[in-house]
PDB file of C-alpha atoms in Angstrom:
ATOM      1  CA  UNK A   4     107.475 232.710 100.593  1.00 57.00           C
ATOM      2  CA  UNK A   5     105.414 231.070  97.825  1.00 56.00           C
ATOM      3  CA  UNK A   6     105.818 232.862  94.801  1.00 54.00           C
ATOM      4  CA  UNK A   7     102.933 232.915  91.530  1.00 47.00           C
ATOM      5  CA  UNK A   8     105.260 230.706  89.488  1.00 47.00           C
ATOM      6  CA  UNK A   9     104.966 228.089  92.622  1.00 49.00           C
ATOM      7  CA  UNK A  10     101.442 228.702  92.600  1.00 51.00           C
ATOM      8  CA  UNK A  11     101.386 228.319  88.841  1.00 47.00           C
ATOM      9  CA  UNK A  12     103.645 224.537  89.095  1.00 52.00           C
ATOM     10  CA  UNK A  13     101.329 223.147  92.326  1.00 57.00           C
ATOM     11  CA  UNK A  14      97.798 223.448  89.912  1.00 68.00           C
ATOM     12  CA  UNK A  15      99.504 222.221  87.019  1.00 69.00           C
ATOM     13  CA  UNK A  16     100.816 219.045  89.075  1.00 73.00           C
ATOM     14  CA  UNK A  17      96.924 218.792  90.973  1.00 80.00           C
ATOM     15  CA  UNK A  18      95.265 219.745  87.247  1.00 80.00           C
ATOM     16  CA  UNK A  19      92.927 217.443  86.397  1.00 87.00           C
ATOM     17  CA  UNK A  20      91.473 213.782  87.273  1.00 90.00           C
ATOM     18  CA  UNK A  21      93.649 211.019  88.516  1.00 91.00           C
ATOM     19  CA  UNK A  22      93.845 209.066  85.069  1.00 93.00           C
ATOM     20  CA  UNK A  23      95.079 212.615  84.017  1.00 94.00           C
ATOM     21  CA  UNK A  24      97.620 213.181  86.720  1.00 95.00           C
ATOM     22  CA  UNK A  25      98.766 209.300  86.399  1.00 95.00           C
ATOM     23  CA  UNK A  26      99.352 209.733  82.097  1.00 96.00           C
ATOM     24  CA  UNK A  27     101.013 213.475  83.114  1.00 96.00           C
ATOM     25  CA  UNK A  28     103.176 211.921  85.817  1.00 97.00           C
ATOM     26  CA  UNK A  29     104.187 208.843  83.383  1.00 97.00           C
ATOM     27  CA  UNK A  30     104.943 211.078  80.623  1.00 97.00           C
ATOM     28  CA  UNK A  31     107.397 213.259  83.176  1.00 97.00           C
ATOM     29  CA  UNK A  32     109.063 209.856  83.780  1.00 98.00           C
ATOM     30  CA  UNK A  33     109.335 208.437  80.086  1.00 98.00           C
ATOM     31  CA  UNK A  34     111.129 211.735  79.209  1.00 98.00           C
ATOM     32  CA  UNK A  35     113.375 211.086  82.262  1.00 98.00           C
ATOM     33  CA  UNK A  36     111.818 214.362  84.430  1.00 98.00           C
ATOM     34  CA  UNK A  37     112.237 211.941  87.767  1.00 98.00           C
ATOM     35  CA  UNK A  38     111.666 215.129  90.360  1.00 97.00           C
ATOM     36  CA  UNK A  39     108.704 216.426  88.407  1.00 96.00           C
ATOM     37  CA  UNK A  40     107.391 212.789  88.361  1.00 97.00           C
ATOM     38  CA  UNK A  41     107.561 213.122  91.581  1.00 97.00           C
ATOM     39  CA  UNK A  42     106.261 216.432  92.235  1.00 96.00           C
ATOM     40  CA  UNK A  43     103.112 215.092  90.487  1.00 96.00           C
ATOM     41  CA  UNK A  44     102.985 211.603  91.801  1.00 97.00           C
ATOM     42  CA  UNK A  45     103.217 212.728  95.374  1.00 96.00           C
ATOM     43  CA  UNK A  46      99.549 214.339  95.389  1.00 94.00           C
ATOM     44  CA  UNK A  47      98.386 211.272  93.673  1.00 95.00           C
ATOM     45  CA  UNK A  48      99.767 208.663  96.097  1.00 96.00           C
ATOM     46  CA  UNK A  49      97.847 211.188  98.746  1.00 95.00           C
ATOM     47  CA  UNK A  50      94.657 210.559  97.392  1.00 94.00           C
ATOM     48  CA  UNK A  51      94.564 207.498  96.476  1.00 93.00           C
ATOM     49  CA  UNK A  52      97.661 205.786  99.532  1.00 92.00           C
ATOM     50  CA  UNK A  53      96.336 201.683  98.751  1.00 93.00           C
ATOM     51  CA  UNK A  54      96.917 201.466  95.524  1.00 94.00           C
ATOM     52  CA  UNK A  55     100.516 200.394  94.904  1.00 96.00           C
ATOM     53  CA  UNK A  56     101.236 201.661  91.435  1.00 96.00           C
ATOM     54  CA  UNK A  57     101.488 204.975  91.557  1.00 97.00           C
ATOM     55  CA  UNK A  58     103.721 204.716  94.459  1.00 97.00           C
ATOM     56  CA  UNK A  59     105.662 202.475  93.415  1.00 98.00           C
ATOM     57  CA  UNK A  60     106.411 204.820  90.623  1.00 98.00           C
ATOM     58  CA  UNK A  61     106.938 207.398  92.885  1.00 98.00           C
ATOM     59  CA  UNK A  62     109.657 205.222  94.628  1.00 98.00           C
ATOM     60  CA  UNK A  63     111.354 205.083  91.053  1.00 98.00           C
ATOM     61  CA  UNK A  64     111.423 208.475  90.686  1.00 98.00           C
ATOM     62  CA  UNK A  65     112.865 209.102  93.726  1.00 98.00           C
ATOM     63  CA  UNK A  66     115.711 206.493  93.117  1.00 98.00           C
ATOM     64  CA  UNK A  67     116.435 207.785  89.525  1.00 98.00           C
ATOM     65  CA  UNK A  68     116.583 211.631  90.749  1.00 97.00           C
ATOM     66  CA  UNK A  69     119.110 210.495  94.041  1.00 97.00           C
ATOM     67  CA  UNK A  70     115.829 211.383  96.649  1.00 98.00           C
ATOM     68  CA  UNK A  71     117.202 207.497  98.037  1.00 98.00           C
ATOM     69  CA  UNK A  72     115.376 208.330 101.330  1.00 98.00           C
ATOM     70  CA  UNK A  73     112.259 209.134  99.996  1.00 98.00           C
ATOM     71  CA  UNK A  74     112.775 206.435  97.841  1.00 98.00           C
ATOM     72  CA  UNK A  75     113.054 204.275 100.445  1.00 98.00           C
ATOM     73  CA  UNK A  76     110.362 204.840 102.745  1.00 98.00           C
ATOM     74  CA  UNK A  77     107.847 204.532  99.415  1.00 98.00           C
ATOM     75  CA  UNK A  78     109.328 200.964  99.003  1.00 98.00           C
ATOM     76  CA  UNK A  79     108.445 200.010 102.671  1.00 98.00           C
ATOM     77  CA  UNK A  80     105.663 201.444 102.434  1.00 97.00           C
ATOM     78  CA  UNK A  81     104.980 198.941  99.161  1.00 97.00           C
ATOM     79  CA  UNK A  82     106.529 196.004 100.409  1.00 97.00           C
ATOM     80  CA  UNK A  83     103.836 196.951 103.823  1.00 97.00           C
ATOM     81  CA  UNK A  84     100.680 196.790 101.189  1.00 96.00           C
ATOM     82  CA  UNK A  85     102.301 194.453  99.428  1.00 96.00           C
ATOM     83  CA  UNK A  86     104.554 192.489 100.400  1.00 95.00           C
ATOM     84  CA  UNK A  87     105.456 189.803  97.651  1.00 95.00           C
ATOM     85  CA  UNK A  88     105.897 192.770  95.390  1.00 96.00           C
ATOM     86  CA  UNK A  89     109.256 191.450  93.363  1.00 96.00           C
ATOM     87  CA  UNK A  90     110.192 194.529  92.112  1.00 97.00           C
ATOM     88  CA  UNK A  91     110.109 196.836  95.239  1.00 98.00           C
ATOM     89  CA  UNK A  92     111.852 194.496  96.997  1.00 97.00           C
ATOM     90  CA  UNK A  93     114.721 194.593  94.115  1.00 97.00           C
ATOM     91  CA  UNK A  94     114.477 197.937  94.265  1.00 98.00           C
ATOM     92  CA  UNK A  95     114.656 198.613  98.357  1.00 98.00           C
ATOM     93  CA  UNK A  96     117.770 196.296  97.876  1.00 97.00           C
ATOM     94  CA  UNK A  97     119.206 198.460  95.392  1.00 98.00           C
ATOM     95  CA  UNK A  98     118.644 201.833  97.043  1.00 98.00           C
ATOM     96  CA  UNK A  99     119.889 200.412 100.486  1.00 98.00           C
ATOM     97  CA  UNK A 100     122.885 199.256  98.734  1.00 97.00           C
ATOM     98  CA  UNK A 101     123.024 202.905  96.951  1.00 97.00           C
ATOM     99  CA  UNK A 102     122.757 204.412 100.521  1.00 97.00           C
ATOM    100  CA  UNK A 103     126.211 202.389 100.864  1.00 97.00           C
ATOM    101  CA  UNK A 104     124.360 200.041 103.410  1.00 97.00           C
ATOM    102  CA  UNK A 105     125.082 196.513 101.875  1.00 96.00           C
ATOM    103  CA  UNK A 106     124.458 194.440 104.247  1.00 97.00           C
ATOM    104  CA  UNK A 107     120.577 195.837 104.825  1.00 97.00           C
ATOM    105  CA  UNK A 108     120.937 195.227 101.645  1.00 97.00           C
ATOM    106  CA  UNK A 109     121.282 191.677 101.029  1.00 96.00           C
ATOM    107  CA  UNK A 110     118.260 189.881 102.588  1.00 96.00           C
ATOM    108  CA  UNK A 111     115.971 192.069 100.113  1.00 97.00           C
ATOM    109  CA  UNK A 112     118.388 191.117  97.391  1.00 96.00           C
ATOM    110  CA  UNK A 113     118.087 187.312  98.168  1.00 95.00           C
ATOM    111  CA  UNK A 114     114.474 187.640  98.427  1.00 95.00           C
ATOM    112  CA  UNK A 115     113.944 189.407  95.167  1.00 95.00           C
ATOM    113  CA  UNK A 116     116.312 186.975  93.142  1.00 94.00           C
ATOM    114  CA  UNK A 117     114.173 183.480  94.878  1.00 93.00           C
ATOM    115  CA  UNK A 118     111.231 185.715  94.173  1.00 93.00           C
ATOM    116  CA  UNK A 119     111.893 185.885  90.252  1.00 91.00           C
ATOM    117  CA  UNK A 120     113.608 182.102  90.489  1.00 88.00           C
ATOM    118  CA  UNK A 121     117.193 183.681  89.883  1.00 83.00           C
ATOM    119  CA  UNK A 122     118.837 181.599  93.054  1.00 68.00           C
ATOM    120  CA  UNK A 123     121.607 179.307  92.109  1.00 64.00           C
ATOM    121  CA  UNK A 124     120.392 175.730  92.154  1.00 56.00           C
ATOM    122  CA  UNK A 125     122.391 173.632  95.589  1.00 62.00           C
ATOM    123  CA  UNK A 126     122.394 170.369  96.607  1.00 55.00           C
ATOM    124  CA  UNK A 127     122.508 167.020  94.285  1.00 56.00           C
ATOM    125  CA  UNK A 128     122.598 167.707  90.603  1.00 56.00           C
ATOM    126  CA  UNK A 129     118.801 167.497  88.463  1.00 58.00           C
ATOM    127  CA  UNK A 130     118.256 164.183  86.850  1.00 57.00           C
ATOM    128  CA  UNK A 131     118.983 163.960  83.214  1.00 64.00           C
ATOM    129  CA  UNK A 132     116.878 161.835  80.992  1.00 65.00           C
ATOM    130  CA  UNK A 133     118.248 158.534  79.556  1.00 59.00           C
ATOM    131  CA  UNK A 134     120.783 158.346  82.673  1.00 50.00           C
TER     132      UNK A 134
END
């Protein structure tokens, strides 16, 4: 049963253009209000499903209010649009490993760290000048 306060909280989350929803939704997640983030981000990320951005802020709202499955399918669905996206695959690592599933885990950690040049440097030792 959908009551007039529900009514009420769905037009203020669809109120306006998408720069206006994008600032509102932002705003929501500056002032750490993750589900309402969300709330407005998901009709957002319905109109407008290629651009990565707003779902990829979606994704973080989901992972900072516990939604890890949500959060999870918005980071595949990223990593599908784009897929050398450093921070969603950090992120995917992070909530898989949140999920308590480490070993899914740690291929999208790997990736992320040689992505951002964090791996730890094998094999013979960099030359030094003067040696």
């Amino acid at each position: 049963m959908t009551t007039a306060r529900d009514e009420v909280t769905d037009s203020y989350y669809e109120f306006g253009t998408a720069a206006d929803r994008w600032s509102r939704a932002l705003m929501f997640f500056e002032a750490k209000e993750y589900v309402t983030a969300a709330a407005i981000l998901t009709g957002l990320v319905a109109e407008v499903p290629e651009q990565v951005a707003p779902r990829l802020l979606l994704a973080r709202a989901y992972y900072h209010s516990a939604q890890l499955g949500k959060a999870e399918a918005e980071l595949r669905a990223v990593l599908v649009r784009d897929p050398v996206e450093q921070y969603a695959t950090l992120m995917l690592g992070r909530t898989l490993e949140r999920q308590g599933r480490p070993a899914e885990a740690a291929p999208h950690l790997r990736l992320a760290a040689a992505m951002a040049g964090d791996l730890p440097v094998s094999g013979p030792a960099p030359l030094r000048a003067g040696a």
